[in-house]
Amino acid sequence: MLLAVALATVAAAAALPTNDPQSLSKLRMIAQCAVKGDSQRVVRLLRSNYNQVNEREDLRDQARDQSRCLGEGRLRFTPLVYRGALAEMMLSARPADLGAAVKADGLPLKAFGALDVMALCAVREDPAGVGALFATQPGSAGENQAIAALSPALGGCLKSGVQANVNAVAIRSLLAVAAWRIADRAAHPKSY
């Protein structure tokens, strides 16, 4: 039986525990497989508005297509978490200086919600801290330390009156998508 990949609609904390390194590792393997298999499809998904229903369906279909990469088993995760894993794999496949990309990209990107606004802002406020986060293993103590170091930027970037109840997996995912979008636009400004 092939790995059953389910994009859940429940909160990231319930779908993929922050402290489950094995599930996080499997998710990263699926994302790496997707990037190697069809990076242009991944680019289209990452550039699209992830709050639209048809985009979530495209993302779910794309994840199912990659289930062959892991063999047997079952793994559940949210669209945001999968999107974040894809973005992080794309960033690692095309390493770039995030700080330089932020400087090159002075224009605001269209945000897809309050948490996306926060993530885009935090990447611009502390690109080195975000890069340090991506240098850690998901679910590790190092990841927790990197997120704690980013807390001032994240808190300062949260719109007044907006409350965010997100875990480390969601924070990493939000920042990965934001960082990738900033780097992608800096490299391909005519695509935006």
PDB file of C-alpha atoms in Angstrom:
ATOM      1  CA  MET A   1       0.000   0.000   0.000  1.00  0.00           C
ATOM      2  CA  LEU A   2       1.364   3.427  -0.899  1.00  0.00           C
ATOM      3  CA  LEU A   3       1.735   6.133   1.681  1.00  0.00           C
ATOM      4  CA  ALA A   4      -1.604   7.850   2.145  1.00  0.00           C
ATOM      5  CA  VAL A   5      -1.058  11.591   2.249  1.00  0.00           C
ATOM      6  CA  ALA A   6      -3.914  13.586   3.710  1.00  0.00           C
ATOM      7  CA  LEU A   7      -4.043  17.347   3.816  1.00  0.00           C
ATOM      8  CA  ALA A   8      -6.057  17.956   6.933  1.00  0.00           C
ATOM      9  CA  THR A   9      -8.216  20.967   7.653  1.00  0.00           C
ATOM     10  CA  VAL A  10      -7.521  20.837  11.365  1.00  0.00           C
ATOM     11  CA  ALA A  11      -5.016  23.065  13.115  1.00  0.00           C
ATOM     12  CA  ALA A  12      -1.352  22.382  12.453  1.00  0.00           C
ATOM     13  CA  ALA A  13      -0.783  21.432  16.083  1.00  0.00           C
ATOM     14  CA  ALA A  14      -3.337  18.635  15.892  1.00  0.00           C
ATOM     15  CA  ALA A  15      -2.334  17.427  12.426  1.00  0.00           C
ATOM     16  CA  LEU A  16       1.409  17.297  12.894  1.00  0.00           C
ATOM     17  CA  PRO A  17       2.787  17.545  16.410  1.00  0.00           C
ATOM     18  CA  THR A  18       5.617  20.000  16.882  1.00  0.00           C
ATOM     19  CA  ASN A  19       7.694  17.388  18.687  1.00  0.00           C
ATOM     20  CA  ASP A  20       7.328  14.559  16.172  1.00  0.00           C
ATOM     21  CA  PRO A  21      10.651  14.611  14.287  1.00  0.00           C
ATOM     22  CA  GLN A  22       9.830  11.403  12.416  1.00  0.00           C
ATOM     23  CA  SER A  23       6.661  12.855  10.835  1.00  0.00           C
ATOM     24  CA  LEU A  24       8.469  16.116  10.108  1.00  0.00           C
ATOM     25  CA  SER A  25      11.266  14.183   8.423  1.00  0.00           C
ATOM     26  CA  LYS A  26       8.778  12.239   6.281  1.00  0.00           C
ATOM     27  CA  LEU A  27       7.050  15.457   5.287  1.00  0.00           C
ATOM     28  CA  ARG A  28      10.376  16.976   4.245  1.00  0.00           C
ATOM     29  CA  MET A  29      11.097  13.856   2.150  1.00  0.00           C
ATOM     30  CA  ILE A  30       7.781  14.282   0.336  1.00  0.00           C
ATOM     31  CA  ALA A  31       8.511  17.960  -0.280  1.00  0.00           C
ATOM     32  CA  GLN A  32      12.021  17.191  -1.518  1.00  0.00           C
ATOM     33  CA  CYS A  33      10.577  14.598  -3.883  1.00  0.00           C
ATOM     34  CA  ALA A  34       8.073  17.161  -5.190  1.00  0.00           C
ATOM     35  CA  VAL A  35      10.787  19.748  -5.824  1.00  0.00           C
ATOM     36  CA  LYS A  36      12.969  17.226  -7.650  1.00  0.00           C
ATOM     37  CA  GLY A  37      10.032  15.807  -9.591  1.00  0.00           C
ATOM     38  CA  ASP A  38       8.300  18.969 -10.813  1.00  0.00           C
ATOM     39  CA  SER A  39       9.787  22.188  -9.473  1.00  0.00           C
ATOM     40  CA  GLN A  40       7.733  24.315 -11.869  1.00  0.00           C
ATOM     41  CA  ARG A  41       4.516  22.922 -10.390  1.00  0.00           C
ATOM     42  CA  VAL A  42       5.845  23.700  -6.918  1.00  0.00           C
ATOM     43  CA  VAL A  43       6.668  27.265  -8.025  1.00  0.00           C
ATOM     44  CA  ARG A  44       3.113  27.749  -9.324  1.00  0.00           C
ATOM     45  CA  LEU A  45       1.700  26.486  -6.028  1.00  0.00           C
ATOM     46  CA  LEU A  46       3.941  28.710  -3.926  1.00  0.00           C
ATOM     47  CA  ARG A  47       3.129  31.805  -5.979  1.00  0.00           C
ATOM     48  CA  SER A  48      -0.629  31.256  -5.698  1.00  0.00           C
ATOM     49  CA  ASN A  49      -3.044  32.470  -3.023  1.00  0.00           C
ATOM     50  CA  TYR A  50      -3.135  29.601  -0.578  1.00  0.00           C
ATOM     51  CA  ASN A  51      -6.475  30.687   0.865  1.00  0.00           C
ATOM     52  CA  GLN A  52      -8.378  29.834  -2.299  1.00  0.00           C
ATOM     53  CA  VAL A  53     -10.267  26.530  -2.383  1.00  0.00           C
ATOM     54  CA  ASN A  54      -9.021  25.502  -5.840  1.00  0.00           C
ATOM     55  CA  GLU A  55      -5.418  26.127  -4.761  1.00  0.00           C
ATOM     56  CA  ARG A  56      -5.844  23.902  -1.708  1.00  0.00           C
ATOM     57  CA  GLU A  57      -7.181  21.173  -4.008  1.00  0.00           C
ATOM     58  CA  ASP A  58      -4.160  21.590  -6.319  1.00  0.00           C
ATOM     59  CA  LEU A  59      -1.876  21.347  -3.292  1.00  0.00           C
ATOM     60  CA  ARG A  60      -3.651  18.200  -2.084  1.00  0.00           C
ATOM     61  CA  ASP A  61      -3.350  16.631  -5.549  1.00  0.00           C
ATOM     62  CA  GLN A  62       0.329  17.528  -5.695  1.00  0.00           C
ATOM     63  CA  ALA A  63       0.947  15.945  -2.282  1.00  0.00           C
ATOM     64  CA  ARG A  64      -0.839  12.760  -3.339  1.00  0.00           C
ATOM     65  CA  ASP A  65       1.352  12.605  -6.439  1.00  0.00           C
ATOM     66  CA  GLN A  66       4.425  12.567  -4.186  1.00  0.00           C
ATOM     67  CA  SER A  67       3.186   9.789  -1.894  1.00  0.00           C
ATOM     68  CA  ARG A  68       5.197   7.306  -3.936  1.00  0.00           C
ATOM     69  CA  CYS A  69       8.359   8.748  -2.376  1.00  0.00           C
ATOM     70  CA  LEU A  70       7.831   7.150   1.028  1.00  0.00           C
ATOM     71  CA  GLY A  71       6.274   3.761   0.416  1.00  0.00           C
ATOM     72  CA  GLU A  72       3.898   2.457   3.071  1.00  0.00           C
ATOM     73  CA  GLY A  73       2.368   4.383   5.923  1.00  0.00           C
ATOM     74  CA  ARG A  74       0.112   7.326   6.583  1.00  0.00           C
ATOM     75  CA  LEU A  75       0.877  10.968   7.275  1.00  0.00           C
ATOM     76  CA  ARG A  76      -1.498  13.870   7.948  1.00  0.00           C
ATOM     77  CA  PHE A  77      -0.628  17.535   7.673  1.00  0.00           C
ATOM     78  CA  THR A  78      -2.252  20.829   6.825  1.00  0.00           C
ATOM     79  CA  PRO A  79      -1.874  22.682   3.526  1.00  0.00           C
ATOM     80  CA  LEU A  80       0.150  25.367   5.316  1.00  0.00           C
ATOM     81  CA  VAL A  81       2.616  22.837   6.711  1.00  0.00           C
ATOM     82  CA  TYR A  82       3.061  21.127   3.331  1.00  0.00           C
ATOM     83  CA  ARG A  83       3.417  24.496   1.592  1.00  0.00           C
ATOM     84  CA  GLY A  84       6.061  25.472   4.152  1.00  0.00           C
ATOM     85  CA  ALA A  85       8.000  22.267   3.558  1.00  0.00           C
ATOM     86  CA  LEU A  86       7.878  22.892  -0.200  1.00  0.00           C
ATOM     87  CA  ALA A  87       9.089  26.467   0.271  1.00  0.00           C
ATOM     88  CA  GLU A  88      11.924  25.394   2.527  1.00  0.00           C
ATOM     89  CA  MET A  89      13.026  22.718   0.048  1.00  0.00           C
ATOM     90  CA  MET A  90      12.912  25.277  -2.769  1.00  0.00           C
ATOM     91  CA  LEU A  91      15.032  27.668  -0.709  1.00  0.00           C
ATOM     92  CA  SER A  92      17.581  24.946  -0.011  1.00  0.00           C
ATOM     93  CA  ALA A  93      17.609  23.863  -3.680  1.00  0.00           C
ATOM     94  CA  ARG A  94      18.490  27.441  -4.702  1.00  0.00           C
ATOM     95  CA  PRO A  95      20.448  28.784  -1.764  1.00  0.00           C
ATOM     96  CA  ALA A  96      20.547  32.549  -1.732  1.00  0.00           C
ATOM     97  CA  ASP A  97      21.404  35.193   0.794  1.00  0.00           C
ATOM     98  CA  LEU A  98      18.014  36.010   2.277  1.00  0.00           C
ATOM     99  CA  GLY A  99      19.269  39.385   3.495  1.00  0.00           C
ATOM    100  CA  ALA A 100      20.314  40.326  -0.047  1.00  0.00           C
ATOM    101  CA  ALA A 101      16.953  39.188  -1.404  1.00  0.00           C
ATOM    102  CA  VAL A 102      15.150  41.324   1.178  1.00  0.00           C
ATOM    103  CA  LYS A 103      17.250  44.359   0.206  1.00  0.00           C
ATOM    104  CA  ALA A 104      16.633  43.727  -3.504  1.00  0.00           C
ATOM    105  CA  ASP A 105      12.894  43.363  -2.951  1.00  0.00           C
ATOM    106  CA  GLY A 106      11.730  46.676  -1.560  1.00  0.00           C
ATOM    107  CA  LEU A 107       8.126  46.441  -2.716  1.00  0.00           C
ATOM    108  CA  PRO A 108       5.395  44.956  -0.532  1.00  0.00           C
ATOM    109  CA  LEU A 109       4.089  41.562  -1.563  1.00  0.00           C
ATOM    110  CA  LYS A 110       0.391  40.859  -1.579  1.00  0.00           C
ATOM    111  CA  ALA A 111      -0.330  39.095   1.700  1.00  0.00           C
ATOM    112  CA  PHE A 112      -2.890  36.307   1.951  1.00  0.00           C
ATOM    113  CA  GLY A 113      -3.983  36.973   5.513  1.00  0.00           C
ATOM    114  CA  ALA A 114      -2.897  38.430   8.853  1.00  0.00           C
ATOM    115  CA  LEU A 115      -0.399  35.659   9.571  1.00  0.00           C
ATOM    116  CA  ASP A 116       1.119  36.073   6.119  1.00  0.00           C
ATOM    117  CA  VAL A 117       1.503  39.816   6.812  1.00  0.00           C
ATOM    118  CA  MET A 118       3.325  38.911  10.031  1.00  0.00           C
ATOM    119  CA  ALA A 119       5.589  36.393   8.298  1.00  0.00           C
ATOM    120  CA  LEU A 120       6.508  38.714   5.408  1.00  0.00           C
ATOM    121  CA  CYS A 121       7.287  41.477   7.888  1.00  0.00           C
ATOM    122  CA  ALA A 122       9.367  39.193  10.125  1.00  0.00           C
ATOM    123  CA  VAL A 123      11.461  37.971   7.185  1.00  0.00           C
ATOM    124  CA  ARG A 124      12.151  41.593   6.253  1.00  0.00           C
ATOM    125  CA  GLU A 125      12.871  42.570   9.875  1.00  0.00           C
ATOM    126  CA  ASP A 126      15.233  39.688  10.675  1.00  0.00           C
ATOM    127  CA  PRO A 127      16.367  37.773   7.567  1.00  0.00           C
ATOM    128  CA  ALA A 128      19.429  36.441   9.409  1.00  0.00           C
ATOM    129  CA  GLY A 129      17.244  35.075  12.201  1.00  0.00           C
ATOM    130  CA  VAL A 130      14.926  33.423   9.687  1.00  0.00           C
ATOM    131  CA  GLY A 131      17.932  31.920   7.914  1.00  0.00           C
ATOM    132  CA  ALA A 132      19.162  30.620  11.274  1.00  0.00           C
ATOM    133  CA  LEU A 133      15.775  28.982  11.824  1.00  0.00           C
ATOM    134  CA  PHE A 134      16.028  27.156   8.494  1.00  0.00           C
ATOM    135  CA  ALA A 135      19.485  25.887   9.475  1.00  0.00           C
ATOM    136  CA  THR A 136      17.892  23.933  12.361  1.00  0.00           C
ATOM    137  CA  GLN A 137      16.196  20.559  12.260  1.00  0.00           C
ATOM    138  CA  PRO A 138      12.404  20.715  12.561  1.00  0.00           C
ATOM    139  CA  GLY A 139      11.235  19.672  16.009  1.00  0.00           C
ATOM    140  CA  SER A 140      14.658  20.226  17.567  1.00  0.00           C
ATOM    141  CA  ALA A 141      15.787  22.291  20.551  1.00  0.00           C
ATOM    142  CA  GLY A 142      17.724  24.446  18.074  1.00  0.00           C
ATOM    143  CA  GLU A 143      14.497  25.216  16.234  1.00  0.00           C
ATOM    144  CA  ASN A 144      12.861  26.295  19.483  1.00  0.00           C
ATOM    145  CA  GLN A 145      15.807  28.565  20.278  1.00  0.00           C
ATOM    146  CA  ALA A 146      15.716  30.116  16.793  1.00  0.00           C
ATOM    147  CA  ILE A 147      11.982  30.775  17.092  1.00  0.00           C
ATOM    148  CA  ALA A 148      12.477  32.313  20.533  1.00  0.00           C
ATOM    149  CA  ALA A 149      15.103  34.626  19.031  1.00  0.00           C
ATOM    150  CA  LEU A 150      12.602  35.618  16.326  1.00  0.00           C
ATOM    151  CA  SER A 151       9.823  36.332  18.839  1.00  0.00           C
ATOM    152  CA  PRO A 152      10.460  40.112  18.972  1.00  0.00           C
ATOM    153  CA  ALA A 153      10.226  40.386  15.175  1.00  0.00           C
ATOM    154  CA  LEU A 154       7.158  38.140  15.021  1.00  0.00           C
ATOM    155  CA  GLY A 155       5.380  40.011  17.812  1.00  0.00           C
ATOM    156  CA  GLY A 156       6.285  43.395  16.379  1.00  0.00           C
ATOM    157  CA  CYS A 157       4.986  42.355  12.974  1.00  0.00           C
ATOM    158  CA  LEU A 158       1.612  41.084  14.171  1.00  0.00           C
ATOM    159  CA  LYS A 159      -1.084  43.584  13.294  1.00  0.00           C
ATOM    160  CA  SER A 160      -2.676  45.350  16.233  1.00  0.00           C
ATOM    161  CA  GLY A 161      -5.711  43.458  17.457  1.00  0.00           C
ATOM    162  CA  VAL A 162      -4.718  40.195  15.757  1.00  0.00           C
ATOM    163  CA  GLN A 163      -3.987  37.219  17.968  1.00  0.00           C
ATOM    164  CA  ALA A 164      -1.958  34.295  16.714  1.00  0.00           C
ATOM    165  CA  ASN A 165      -2.119  30.879  18.315  1.00  0.00           C
ATOM    166  CA  VAL A 166       0.462  28.977  16.289  1.00  0.00           C
ATOM    167  CA  ASN A 167       3.033  26.347  17.112  1.00  0.00           C
ATOM    168  CA  ALA A 168       6.624  25.967  15.913  1.00  0.00           C
ATOM    169  CA  VAL A 169       5.576  23.944  12.854  1.00  0.00           C
ATOM    170  CA  ALA A 170       3.183  26.671  11.708  1.00  0.00           C
ATOM    171  CA  ILE A 171       5.666  29.480  12.420  1.00  0.00           C
ATOM    172  CA  ARG A 172       8.379  27.734  10.444  1.00  0.00           C
ATOM    173  CA  SER A 173       5.938  27.082   7.598  1.00  0.00           C
ATOM    174  CA  LEU A 174       4.692  30.679   7.489  1.00  0.00           C
ATOM    175  CA  LEU A 175       8.244  32.037   7.503  1.00  0.00           C
ATOM    176  CA  ALA A 176       9.405  29.560   4.841  1.00  0.00           C
ATOM    177  CA  VAL A 177       6.635  30.555   2.454  1.00  0.00           C
ATOM    178  CA  ALA A 178       7.240  34.259   3.099  1.00  0.00           C
ATOM    179  CA  ALA A 179      11.013  33.913   2.671  1.00  0.00           C
ATOM    180  CA  TRP A 180      10.608  31.935  -0.527  1.00  0.00           C
ATOM    181  CA  ARG A 181       8.154  34.457  -1.977  1.00  0.00           C
ATOM    182  CA  ILE A 182      10.496  37.365  -1.180  1.00  0.00           C
ATOM    183  CA  ALA A 183      13.503  35.538  -2.665  1.00  0.00           C
ATOM    184  CA  ASP A 184      11.494  34.408  -5.689  1.00  0.00           C
ATOM    185  CA  ARG A 185      10.248  37.893  -6.458  1.00  0.00           C
ATOM    186  CA  ALA A 186      13.749  39.319  -6.067  1.00  0.00           C
ATOM    187  CA  ALA A 187      14.970  36.728  -8.601  1.00  0.00           C
ATOM    188  CA  HIS A 188      11.897  36.879 -10.894  1.00  0.00           C
ATOM    189  CA  PRO A 189      10.253  40.295 -10.499  1.00  0.00           C
ATOM    190  CA  LYS A 190       8.206  39.976 -13.709  1.00  0.00           C
ATOM    191  CA  SER A 191       6.418  36.925 -12.289  1.00  0.00           C
ATOM    192  CA  TYR A 192       4.651  39.097  -9.690  1.00  0.00           C
TER     193      TYR A 192
END
